[in-house]
Coordinates of C-alpha atoms and ligand atoms in Angstrom, one line a residue:
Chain A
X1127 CA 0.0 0.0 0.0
X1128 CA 0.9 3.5 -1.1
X1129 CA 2.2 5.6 2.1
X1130 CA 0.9 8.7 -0.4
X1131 CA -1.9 8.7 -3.4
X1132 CA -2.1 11.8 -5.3
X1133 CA -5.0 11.3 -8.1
X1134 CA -6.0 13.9 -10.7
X1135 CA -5.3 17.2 -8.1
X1136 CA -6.5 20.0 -10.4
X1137 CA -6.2 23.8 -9.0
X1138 CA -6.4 27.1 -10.5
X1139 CA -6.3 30.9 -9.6
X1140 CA -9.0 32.8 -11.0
X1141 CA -8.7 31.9 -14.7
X1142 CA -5.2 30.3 -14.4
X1143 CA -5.0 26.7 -14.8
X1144 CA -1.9 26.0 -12.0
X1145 CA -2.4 22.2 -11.5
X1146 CA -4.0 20.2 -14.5
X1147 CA -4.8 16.7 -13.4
X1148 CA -1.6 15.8 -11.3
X1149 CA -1.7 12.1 -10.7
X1150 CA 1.5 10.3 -8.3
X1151 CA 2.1 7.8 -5.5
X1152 CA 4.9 7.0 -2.9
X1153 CA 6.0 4.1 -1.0
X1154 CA 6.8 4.4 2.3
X1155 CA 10.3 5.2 2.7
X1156 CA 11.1 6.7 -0.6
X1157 CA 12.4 9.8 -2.1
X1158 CA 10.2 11.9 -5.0
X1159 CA 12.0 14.9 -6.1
X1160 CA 9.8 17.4 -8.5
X1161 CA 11.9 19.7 -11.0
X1162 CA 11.0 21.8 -13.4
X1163 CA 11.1 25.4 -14.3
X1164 CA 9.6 28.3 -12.7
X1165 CA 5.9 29.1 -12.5
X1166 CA 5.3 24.7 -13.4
X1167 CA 3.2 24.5 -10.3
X1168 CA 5.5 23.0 -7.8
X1169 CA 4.9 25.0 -5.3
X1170 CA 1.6 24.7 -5.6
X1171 CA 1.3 21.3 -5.3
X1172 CA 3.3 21.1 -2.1
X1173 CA 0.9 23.7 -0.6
X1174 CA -2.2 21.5 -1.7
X1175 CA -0.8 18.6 -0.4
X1176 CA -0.3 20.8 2.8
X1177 CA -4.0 22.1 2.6
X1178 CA -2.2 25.9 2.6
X1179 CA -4.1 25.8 -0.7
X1180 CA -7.2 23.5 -1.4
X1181 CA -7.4 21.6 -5.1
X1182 CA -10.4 22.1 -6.7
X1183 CA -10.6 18.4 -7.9
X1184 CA -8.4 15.4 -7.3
X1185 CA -7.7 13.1 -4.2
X1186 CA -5.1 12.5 -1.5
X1187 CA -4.9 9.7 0.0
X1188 CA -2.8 8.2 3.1
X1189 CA -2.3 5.6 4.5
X1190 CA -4.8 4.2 2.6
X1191 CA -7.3 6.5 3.9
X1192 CA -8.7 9.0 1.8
X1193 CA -8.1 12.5 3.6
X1194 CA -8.8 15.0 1.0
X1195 CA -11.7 15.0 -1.9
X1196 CA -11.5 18.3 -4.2
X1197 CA -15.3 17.6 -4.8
X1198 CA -16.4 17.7 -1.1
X1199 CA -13.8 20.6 0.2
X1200 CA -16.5 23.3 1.6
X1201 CA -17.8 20.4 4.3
X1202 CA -13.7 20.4 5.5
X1203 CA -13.9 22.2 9.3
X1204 CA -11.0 23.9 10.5
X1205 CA -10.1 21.5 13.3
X1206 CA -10.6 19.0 10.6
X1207 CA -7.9 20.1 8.1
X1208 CA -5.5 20.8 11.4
X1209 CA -5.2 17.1 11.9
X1210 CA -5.2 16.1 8.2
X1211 CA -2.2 18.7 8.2
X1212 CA -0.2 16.4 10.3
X1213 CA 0.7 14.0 7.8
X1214 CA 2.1 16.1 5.9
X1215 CA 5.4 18.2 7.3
X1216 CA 6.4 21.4 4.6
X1217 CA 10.2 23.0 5.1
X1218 CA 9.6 26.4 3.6
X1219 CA 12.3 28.3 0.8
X1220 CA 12.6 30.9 3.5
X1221 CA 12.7 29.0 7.0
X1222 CA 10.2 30.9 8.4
X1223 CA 11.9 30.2 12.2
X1224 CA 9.8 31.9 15.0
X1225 CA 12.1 34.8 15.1
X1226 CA 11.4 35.3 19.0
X1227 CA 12.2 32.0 20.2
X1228 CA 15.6 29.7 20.8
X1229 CA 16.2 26.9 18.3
X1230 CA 15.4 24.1 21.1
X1231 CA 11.4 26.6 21.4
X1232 CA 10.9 26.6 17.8
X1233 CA 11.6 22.8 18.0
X1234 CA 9.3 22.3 20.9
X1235 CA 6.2 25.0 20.1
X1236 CA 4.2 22.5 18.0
X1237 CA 4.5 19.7 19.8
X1238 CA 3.9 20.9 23.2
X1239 CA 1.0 23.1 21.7
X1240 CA -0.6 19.9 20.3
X1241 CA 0.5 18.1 23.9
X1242 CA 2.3 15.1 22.3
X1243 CA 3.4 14.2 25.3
X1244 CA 5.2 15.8 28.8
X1245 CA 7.7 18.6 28.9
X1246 CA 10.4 16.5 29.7
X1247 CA 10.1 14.0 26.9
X1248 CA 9.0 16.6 24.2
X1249 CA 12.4 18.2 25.0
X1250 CA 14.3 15.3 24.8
X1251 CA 12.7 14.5 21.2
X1252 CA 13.8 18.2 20.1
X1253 CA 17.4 17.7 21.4
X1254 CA 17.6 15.0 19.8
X1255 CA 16.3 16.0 16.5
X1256 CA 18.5 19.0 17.1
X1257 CA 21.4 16.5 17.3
X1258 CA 20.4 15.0 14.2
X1259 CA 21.0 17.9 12.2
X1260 CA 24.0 19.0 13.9
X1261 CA 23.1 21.6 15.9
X1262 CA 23.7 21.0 19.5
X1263 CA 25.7 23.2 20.5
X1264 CA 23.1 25.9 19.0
X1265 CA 19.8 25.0 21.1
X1266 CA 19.9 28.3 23.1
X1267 CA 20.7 30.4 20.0
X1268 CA 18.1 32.9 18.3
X1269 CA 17.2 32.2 14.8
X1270 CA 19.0 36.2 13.8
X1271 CA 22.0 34.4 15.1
X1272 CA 22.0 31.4 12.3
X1273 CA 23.5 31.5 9.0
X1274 CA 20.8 30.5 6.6
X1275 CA 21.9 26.7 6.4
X1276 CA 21.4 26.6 9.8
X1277 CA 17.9 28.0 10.0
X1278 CA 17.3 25.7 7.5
X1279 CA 18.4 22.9 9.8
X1280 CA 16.4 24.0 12.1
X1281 CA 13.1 24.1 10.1
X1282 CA 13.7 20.9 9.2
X1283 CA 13.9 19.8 13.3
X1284 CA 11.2 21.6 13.5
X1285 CA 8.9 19.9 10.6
X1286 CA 10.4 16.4 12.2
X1287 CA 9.1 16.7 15.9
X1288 CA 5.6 16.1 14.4
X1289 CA 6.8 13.3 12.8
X1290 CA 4.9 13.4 9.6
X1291 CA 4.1 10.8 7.3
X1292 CA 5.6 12.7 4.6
X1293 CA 8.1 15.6 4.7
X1294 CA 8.2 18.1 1.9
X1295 CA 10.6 20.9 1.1
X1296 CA 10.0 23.6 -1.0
X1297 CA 13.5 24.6 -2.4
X1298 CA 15.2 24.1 0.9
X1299 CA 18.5 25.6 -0.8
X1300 CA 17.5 28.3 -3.3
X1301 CA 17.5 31.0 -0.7
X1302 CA 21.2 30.0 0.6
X1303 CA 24.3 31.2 -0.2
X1304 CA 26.2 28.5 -2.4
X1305 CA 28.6 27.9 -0.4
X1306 CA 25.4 26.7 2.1
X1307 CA 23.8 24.5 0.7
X1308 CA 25.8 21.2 1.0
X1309 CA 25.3 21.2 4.6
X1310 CA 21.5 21.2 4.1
X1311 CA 21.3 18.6 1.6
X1312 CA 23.4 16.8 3.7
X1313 CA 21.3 16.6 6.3
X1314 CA 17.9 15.7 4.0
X1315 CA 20.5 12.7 2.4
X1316 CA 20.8 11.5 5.9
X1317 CA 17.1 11.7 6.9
X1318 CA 16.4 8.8 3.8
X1319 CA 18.7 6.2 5.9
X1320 CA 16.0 6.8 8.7
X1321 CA 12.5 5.8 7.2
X1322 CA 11.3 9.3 6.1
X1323 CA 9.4 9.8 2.9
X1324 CA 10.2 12.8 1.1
X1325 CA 9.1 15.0 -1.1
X1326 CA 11.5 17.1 -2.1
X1327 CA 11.3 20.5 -4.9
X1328 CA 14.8 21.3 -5.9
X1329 CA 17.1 23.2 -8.3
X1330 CA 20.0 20.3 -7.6
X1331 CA 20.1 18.2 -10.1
X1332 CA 23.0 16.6 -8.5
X1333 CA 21.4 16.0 -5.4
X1334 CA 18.1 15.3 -7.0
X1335 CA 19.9 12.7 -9.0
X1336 CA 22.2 10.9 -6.2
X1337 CA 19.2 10.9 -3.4
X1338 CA 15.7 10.2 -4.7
X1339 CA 14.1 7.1 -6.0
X1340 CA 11.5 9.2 -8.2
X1341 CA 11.8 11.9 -10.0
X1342 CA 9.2 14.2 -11.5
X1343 CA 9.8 16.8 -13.9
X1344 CA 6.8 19.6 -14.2
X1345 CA 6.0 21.8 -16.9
X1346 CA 3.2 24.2 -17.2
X1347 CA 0.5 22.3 -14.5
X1348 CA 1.4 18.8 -15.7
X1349 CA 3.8 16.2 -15.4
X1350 CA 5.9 15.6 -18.0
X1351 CA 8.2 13.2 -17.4
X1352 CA 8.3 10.8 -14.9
X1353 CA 10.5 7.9 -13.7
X1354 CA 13.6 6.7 -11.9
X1355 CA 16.6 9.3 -11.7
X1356 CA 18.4 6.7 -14.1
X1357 CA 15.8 7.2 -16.9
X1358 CA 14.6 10.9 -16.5
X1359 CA 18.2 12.1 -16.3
X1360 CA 19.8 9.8 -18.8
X1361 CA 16.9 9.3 -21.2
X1362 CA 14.6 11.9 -20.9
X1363 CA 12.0 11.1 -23.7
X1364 CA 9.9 14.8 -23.7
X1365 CA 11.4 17.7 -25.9
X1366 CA 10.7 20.2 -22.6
X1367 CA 12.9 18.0 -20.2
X1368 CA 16.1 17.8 -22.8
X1369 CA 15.7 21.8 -23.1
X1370 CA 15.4 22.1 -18.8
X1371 CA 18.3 19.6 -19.0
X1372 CA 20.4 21.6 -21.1
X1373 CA 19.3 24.8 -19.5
X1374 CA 20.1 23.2 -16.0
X1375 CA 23.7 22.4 -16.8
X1376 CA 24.4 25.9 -19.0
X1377 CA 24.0 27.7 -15.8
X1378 CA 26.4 25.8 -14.1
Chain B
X522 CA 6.4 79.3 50.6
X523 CA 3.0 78.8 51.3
X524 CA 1.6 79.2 48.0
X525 CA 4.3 77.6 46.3
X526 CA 3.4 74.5 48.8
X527 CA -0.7 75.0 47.8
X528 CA -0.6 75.1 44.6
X529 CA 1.7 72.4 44.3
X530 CA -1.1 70.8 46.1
X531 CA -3.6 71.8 43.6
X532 CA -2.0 70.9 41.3
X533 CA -1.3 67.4 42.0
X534 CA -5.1 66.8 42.7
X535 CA -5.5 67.9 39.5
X536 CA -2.9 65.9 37.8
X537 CA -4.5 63.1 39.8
X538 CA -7.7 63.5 37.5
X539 CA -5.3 63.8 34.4
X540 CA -3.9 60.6 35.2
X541 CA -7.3 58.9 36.1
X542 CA -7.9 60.0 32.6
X543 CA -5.1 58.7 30.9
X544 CA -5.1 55.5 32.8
X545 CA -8.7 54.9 32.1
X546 CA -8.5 55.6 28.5
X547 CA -5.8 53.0 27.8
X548 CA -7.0 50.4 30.4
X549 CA -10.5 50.4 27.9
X550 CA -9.1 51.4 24.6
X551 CA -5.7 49.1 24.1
X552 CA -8.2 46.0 23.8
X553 CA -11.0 47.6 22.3
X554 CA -8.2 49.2 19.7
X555 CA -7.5 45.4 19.2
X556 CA -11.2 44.6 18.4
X557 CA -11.4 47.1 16.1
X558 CA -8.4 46.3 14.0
X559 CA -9.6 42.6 13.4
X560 CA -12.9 44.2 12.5
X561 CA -11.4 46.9 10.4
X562 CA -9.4 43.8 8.5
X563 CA -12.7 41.6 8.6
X564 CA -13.1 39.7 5.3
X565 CA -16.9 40.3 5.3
X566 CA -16.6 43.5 3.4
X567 CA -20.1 45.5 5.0
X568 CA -18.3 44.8 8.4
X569 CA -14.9 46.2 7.4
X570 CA -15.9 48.8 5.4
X571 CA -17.9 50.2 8.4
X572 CA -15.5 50.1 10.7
X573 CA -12.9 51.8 8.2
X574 CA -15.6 54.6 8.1
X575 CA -15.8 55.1 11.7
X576 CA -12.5 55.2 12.5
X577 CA -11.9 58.0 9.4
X578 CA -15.0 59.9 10.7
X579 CA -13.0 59.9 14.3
X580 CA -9.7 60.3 13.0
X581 CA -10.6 63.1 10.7
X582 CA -12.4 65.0 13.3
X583 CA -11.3 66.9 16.7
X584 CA -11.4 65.3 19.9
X585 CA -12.7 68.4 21.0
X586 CA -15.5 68.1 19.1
X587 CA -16.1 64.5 20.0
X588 CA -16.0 65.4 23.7
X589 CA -18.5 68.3 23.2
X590 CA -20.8 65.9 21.0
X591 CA -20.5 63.0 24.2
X592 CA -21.5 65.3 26.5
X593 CA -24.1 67.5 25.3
X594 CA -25.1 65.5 22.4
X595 CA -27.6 62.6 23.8
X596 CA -29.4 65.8 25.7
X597 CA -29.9 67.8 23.1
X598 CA -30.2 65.5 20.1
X599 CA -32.0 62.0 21.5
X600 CA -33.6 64.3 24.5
X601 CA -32.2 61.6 26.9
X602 CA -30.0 62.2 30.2
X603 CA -26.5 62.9 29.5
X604 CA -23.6 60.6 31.3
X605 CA -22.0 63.0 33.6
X606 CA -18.7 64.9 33.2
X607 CA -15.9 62.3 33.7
X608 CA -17.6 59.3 31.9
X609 CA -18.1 62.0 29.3
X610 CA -14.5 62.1 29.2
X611 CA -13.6 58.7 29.5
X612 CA -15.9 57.6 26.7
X613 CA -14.7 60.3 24.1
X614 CA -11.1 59.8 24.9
X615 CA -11.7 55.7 24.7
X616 CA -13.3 55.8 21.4
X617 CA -11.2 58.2 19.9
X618 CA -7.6 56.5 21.1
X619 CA -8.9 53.1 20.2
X620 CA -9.3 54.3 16.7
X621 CA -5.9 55.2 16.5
X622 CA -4.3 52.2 18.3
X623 CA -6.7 50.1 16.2
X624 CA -4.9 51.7 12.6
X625 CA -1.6 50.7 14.7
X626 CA -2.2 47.7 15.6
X627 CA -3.5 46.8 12.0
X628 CA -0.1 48.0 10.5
X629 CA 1.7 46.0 12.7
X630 CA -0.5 42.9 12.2
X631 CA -0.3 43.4 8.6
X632 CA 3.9 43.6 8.1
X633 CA 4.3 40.4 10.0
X634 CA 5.1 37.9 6.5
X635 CA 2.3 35.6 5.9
X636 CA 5.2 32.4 6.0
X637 CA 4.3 33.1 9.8
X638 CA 1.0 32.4 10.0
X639 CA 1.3 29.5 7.5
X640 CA 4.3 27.9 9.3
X641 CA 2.0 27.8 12.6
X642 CA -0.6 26.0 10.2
X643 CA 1.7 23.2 9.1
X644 CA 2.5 22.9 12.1
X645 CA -1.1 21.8 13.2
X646 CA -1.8 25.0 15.1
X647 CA -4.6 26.7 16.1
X648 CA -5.5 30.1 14.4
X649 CA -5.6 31.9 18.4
X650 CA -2.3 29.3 19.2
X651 CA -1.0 31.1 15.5
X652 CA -1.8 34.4 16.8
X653 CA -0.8 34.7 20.6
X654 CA 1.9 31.9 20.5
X655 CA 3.7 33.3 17.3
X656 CA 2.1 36.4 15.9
X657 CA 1.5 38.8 18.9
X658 CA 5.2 39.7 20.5
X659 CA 6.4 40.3 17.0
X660 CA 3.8 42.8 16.7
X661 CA 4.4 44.2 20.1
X662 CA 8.3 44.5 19.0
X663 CA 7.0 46.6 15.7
X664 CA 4.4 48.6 17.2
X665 CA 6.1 50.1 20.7
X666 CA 7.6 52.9 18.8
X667 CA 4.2 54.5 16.9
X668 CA 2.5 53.2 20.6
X669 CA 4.9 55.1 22.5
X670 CA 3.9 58.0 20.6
X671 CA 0.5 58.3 20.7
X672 CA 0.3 57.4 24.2
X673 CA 2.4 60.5 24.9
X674 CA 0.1 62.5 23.2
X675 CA -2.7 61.0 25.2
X676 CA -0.9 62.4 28.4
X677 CA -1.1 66.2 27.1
X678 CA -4.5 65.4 24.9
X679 CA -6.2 65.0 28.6
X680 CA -6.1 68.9 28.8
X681 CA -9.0 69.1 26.6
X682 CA -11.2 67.3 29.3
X683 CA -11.5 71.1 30.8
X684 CA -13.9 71.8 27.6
X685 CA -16.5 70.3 29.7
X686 CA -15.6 71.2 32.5
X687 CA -13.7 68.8 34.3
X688 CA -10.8 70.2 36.7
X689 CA -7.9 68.6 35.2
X690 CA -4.4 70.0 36.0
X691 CA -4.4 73.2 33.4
X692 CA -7.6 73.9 34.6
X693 CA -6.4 74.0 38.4
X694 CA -3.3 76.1 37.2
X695 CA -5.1 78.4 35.1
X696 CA -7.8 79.9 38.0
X697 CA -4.7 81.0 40.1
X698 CA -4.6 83.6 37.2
X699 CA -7.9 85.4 38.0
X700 CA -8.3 84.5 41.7
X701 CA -4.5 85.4 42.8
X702 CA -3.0 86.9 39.4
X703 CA -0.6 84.4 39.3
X704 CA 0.7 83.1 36.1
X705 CA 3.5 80.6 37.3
X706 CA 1.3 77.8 38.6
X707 CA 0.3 78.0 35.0
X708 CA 4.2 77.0 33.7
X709 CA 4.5 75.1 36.6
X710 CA 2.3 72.3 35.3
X711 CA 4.9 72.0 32.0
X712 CA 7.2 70.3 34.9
X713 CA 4.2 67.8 35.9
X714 CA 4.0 66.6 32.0
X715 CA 7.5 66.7 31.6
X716 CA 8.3 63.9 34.4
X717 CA 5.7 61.8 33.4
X718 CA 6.3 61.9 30.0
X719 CA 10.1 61.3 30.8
X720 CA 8.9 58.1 32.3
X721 CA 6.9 56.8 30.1
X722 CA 9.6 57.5 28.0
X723 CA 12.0 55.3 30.2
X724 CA 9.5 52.5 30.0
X725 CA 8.8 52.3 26.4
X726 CA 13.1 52.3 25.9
X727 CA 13.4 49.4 28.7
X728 CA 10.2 47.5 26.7
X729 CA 12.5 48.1 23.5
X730 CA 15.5 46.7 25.1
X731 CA 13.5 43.7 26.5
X732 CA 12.4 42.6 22.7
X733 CA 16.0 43.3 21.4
X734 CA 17.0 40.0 21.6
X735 CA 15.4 39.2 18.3
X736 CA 14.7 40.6 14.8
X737 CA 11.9 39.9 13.0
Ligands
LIG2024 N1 -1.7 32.7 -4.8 C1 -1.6 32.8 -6.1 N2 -2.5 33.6 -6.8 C2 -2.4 33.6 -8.1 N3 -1.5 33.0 -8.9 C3 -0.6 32.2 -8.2 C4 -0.7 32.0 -6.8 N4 0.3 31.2 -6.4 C5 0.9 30.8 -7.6 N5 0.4 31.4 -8.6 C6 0.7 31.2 -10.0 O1 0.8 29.8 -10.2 C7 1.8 29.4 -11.1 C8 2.7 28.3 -10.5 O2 3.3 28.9 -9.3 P1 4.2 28.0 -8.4 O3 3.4 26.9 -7.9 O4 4.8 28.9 -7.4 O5 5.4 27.5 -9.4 P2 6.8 27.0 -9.0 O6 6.9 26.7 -7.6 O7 7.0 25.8 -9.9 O8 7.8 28.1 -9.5 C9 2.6 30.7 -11.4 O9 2.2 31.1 -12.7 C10 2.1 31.6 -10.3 O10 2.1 33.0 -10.8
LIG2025 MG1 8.2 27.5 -6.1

């Protein structure tokens, strides 16, 4: 059974077809990257799948269990759509830390909101998530006192102390410095030898290649290629993916 | 030495009713300010829209004239008792400063970046655990400046509570001119405004200081 069922997720704004009819699944465990150009949707889709937008058609299902109908969204209730959030964990382009608390407090402020469990053990879980991505020594630091790669680190603590059934990331790197972003993708590589699916929108095609077990390549609302790294890198059958391709490596 | 000692006397009784006025003012209009700026950014437009109105009408208008309309204006207009003096006062000054802390407030809620509010939500908040968990004390931060401000003017606006006739501090100062024909008690009140502006002044810099350890 698929850990993750996208089927036919349509969504527009206003007249602006976004998302025509995006159809995917992932196994538990594995690795999807999206690519594509700007303004394909990605985004998008990672904020349906997060309910921060809501697909006017299509399914998502979990588990199994169907959580989200486009056809049936207005009966959704807030508190409803708050726990249906939960599978789903989104690590944003820009961090978005809690600029007024310490890294170990923007680790802990969801789960102790939602009382997953005591004090004391919801603070050892955010140590040792903090651990995990290597900052220790940084639990008492304010986010103004990070570099961007280690914001970044610590949104992606953050996202984990729910410990959702699927983690996206929106570009975790493109708002880094170059020079940045290997510590960040670092720390994603090492989160797929733990059992996390991913989801993860990137600019890397290194990484993209080396890490996931699925790639998808978007153009204008639709998938255009799909497959295993293997095939979409070295035998991309669409005429937009060998242009992206060769557009990809002329900027590097 | 005497009637340095007196009026100093007279004048603190009135500067006590100066403060009772500034005190009550923002005890009643910082969370009725807050009311009104969630209204004023309602997404039902009718409700919105009339709240924007109001708060032009009272912003675009004097206080003075809002005090004399409070007072006299349920008399004369709806032929009904009037409130007395001092609630008079305290409900022209509360309506008219929660208009303005209201337009402050809404600025400040406005500039905090939406990734806020929607990192709270992937994070399975609530929207009130959203708004007083992450929202508010970055607000606060941004806001004590353009606060600080307008509750100093509220300290010196208070004088205009003498328009109907109640004995604030200027008013105490000012009758030493026809029953003594003394003009220095007059100047003297400068010094009362002065210190407690000064501290306020002091506690708005030590509330800056306090939220310093962060940038938002
Ligand atoms: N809130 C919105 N309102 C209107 N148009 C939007 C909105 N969000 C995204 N779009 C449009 O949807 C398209 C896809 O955007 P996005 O999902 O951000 O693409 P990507 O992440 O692949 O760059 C773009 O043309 C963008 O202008
Ligand atoms: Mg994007």
């Amino acid at each position: 059974m698929s850990v993750l069922e996208v089927k036919n997720i349509q969504k527009s704004f206003g007249k602006t077809e976004v998302l025509k009819n995006i159809s995917f699944s992932l196994e538990k465990g594995e690795v999807l990257s999206i690519i594509g150009s700007s303004g394909s949707g990605k985004t998008t889709l990672l904020r349906c799948l997060n309910f921060l937008e809501f697909a006017e058609g299509g399914t998502i299902s979990v588990n199994g269990e169907k959580i989200y109908d486009g056809s049936e969204k207005r009966s959704m209730k807030e508190n409803e759509i708050r726990m249906k959030r939960l599978h789903f964990g989104l690590v944003f382009q820009d961090f978005n830390l809690f600029p007024q608390y310490n890294v170990l407090k923007n680790v802990m402020l969801a789960p102790t909101l939602l009382k997953l469990g005591t004090e004391e053990e919801i603070e050892a879980g955010a140590r040792a998530l903090i651990a995990r991505v290597g900052l220790s020594d940084k639990t008492e630091s304010y986010p103004c006192e990070l570099s961007g790669g280690q914001k970044q680190r610590v949104a992606i603590a953050r996202a984990l102390a729910l410990n959702p059934d699927i983690l996206c990331f929106d570009e975790p790197t493109s708002a880094l410095d170059p020079e940045l972003t290997g510590e960040v993708l670092k720390v994603i590589k090492s989160l797929k030898n733990g059992d996390s699916t991913m989801i993860v929108v990137t600019h890397e095609m290194g990484f993209a290649k080396e890490v996931s077990d699925k790639v998808i390549f978007m153009a204008d609302g639709i998938i255009e290629e799909e497959g295993t790294p293997e095939d979409v890198f070295g035998n991309p059958k669409s005429a937009k993916m060998r242009a992206f391709l060769s557009k990809s490596f002329e900027n590097i | 030495m005497d009637t340095f000692l007196s009026v100093t006397l007279d004048l603190l009784q009135g500067f006590w009713m100066t403060f009772k006025v500034f005190g009550l003012t923002l005890v009643f209009a910082l969370p009725l300010g807050l009311i009104m700026s969630f209204l004023s950014m309602s997404k039902v437009k009718i409700v919105s829209a009339a709240m924007k109105t109001f708060i032009w009408i009272i912003r675009g208008t004097p206080l003075m004239l809002q005090l004399i309309v409070v007072f006299y204006g349920p008399g004369l207009i709806f032929k009904i008792d009037s409130l007395d003096r001092f609630p008079s006062v305290i409900v022209a000054f509360v309506i008219n400063y929660a208009c303005y802390f209201s337009e402050i407030y809404r600025g400040g809620i406005e500039s905090i970046p939406k990734g806020q509010y929607e990192a709270g939500q992937v994070l399975g908040m609530t929207k009130s655990q959203i708004f007083f968990k992450v929202i508010l004390l970055q607000v606060i931060k941004r806001i004590i400046p353009p606060m600080s401000n307008e509750i100093i003017t509220l300290v010196k606006d208070t004088s205009l509570a003498r328009i109907i006739a109640v004995y604030e501090i200027i008013w105490n100062a000012q009758s030493y001119i026809k029953s003594a024909g003394l003009i220095w008690p007059l100047f003297y009140t400068g010094a009362f405004y002065l210190i407690f502006c000064g501290l306020l002044t002091v506690f708005f810099r030590a509330m800056e200081k306090k939220l310093d350890y962060f940038r938002s």
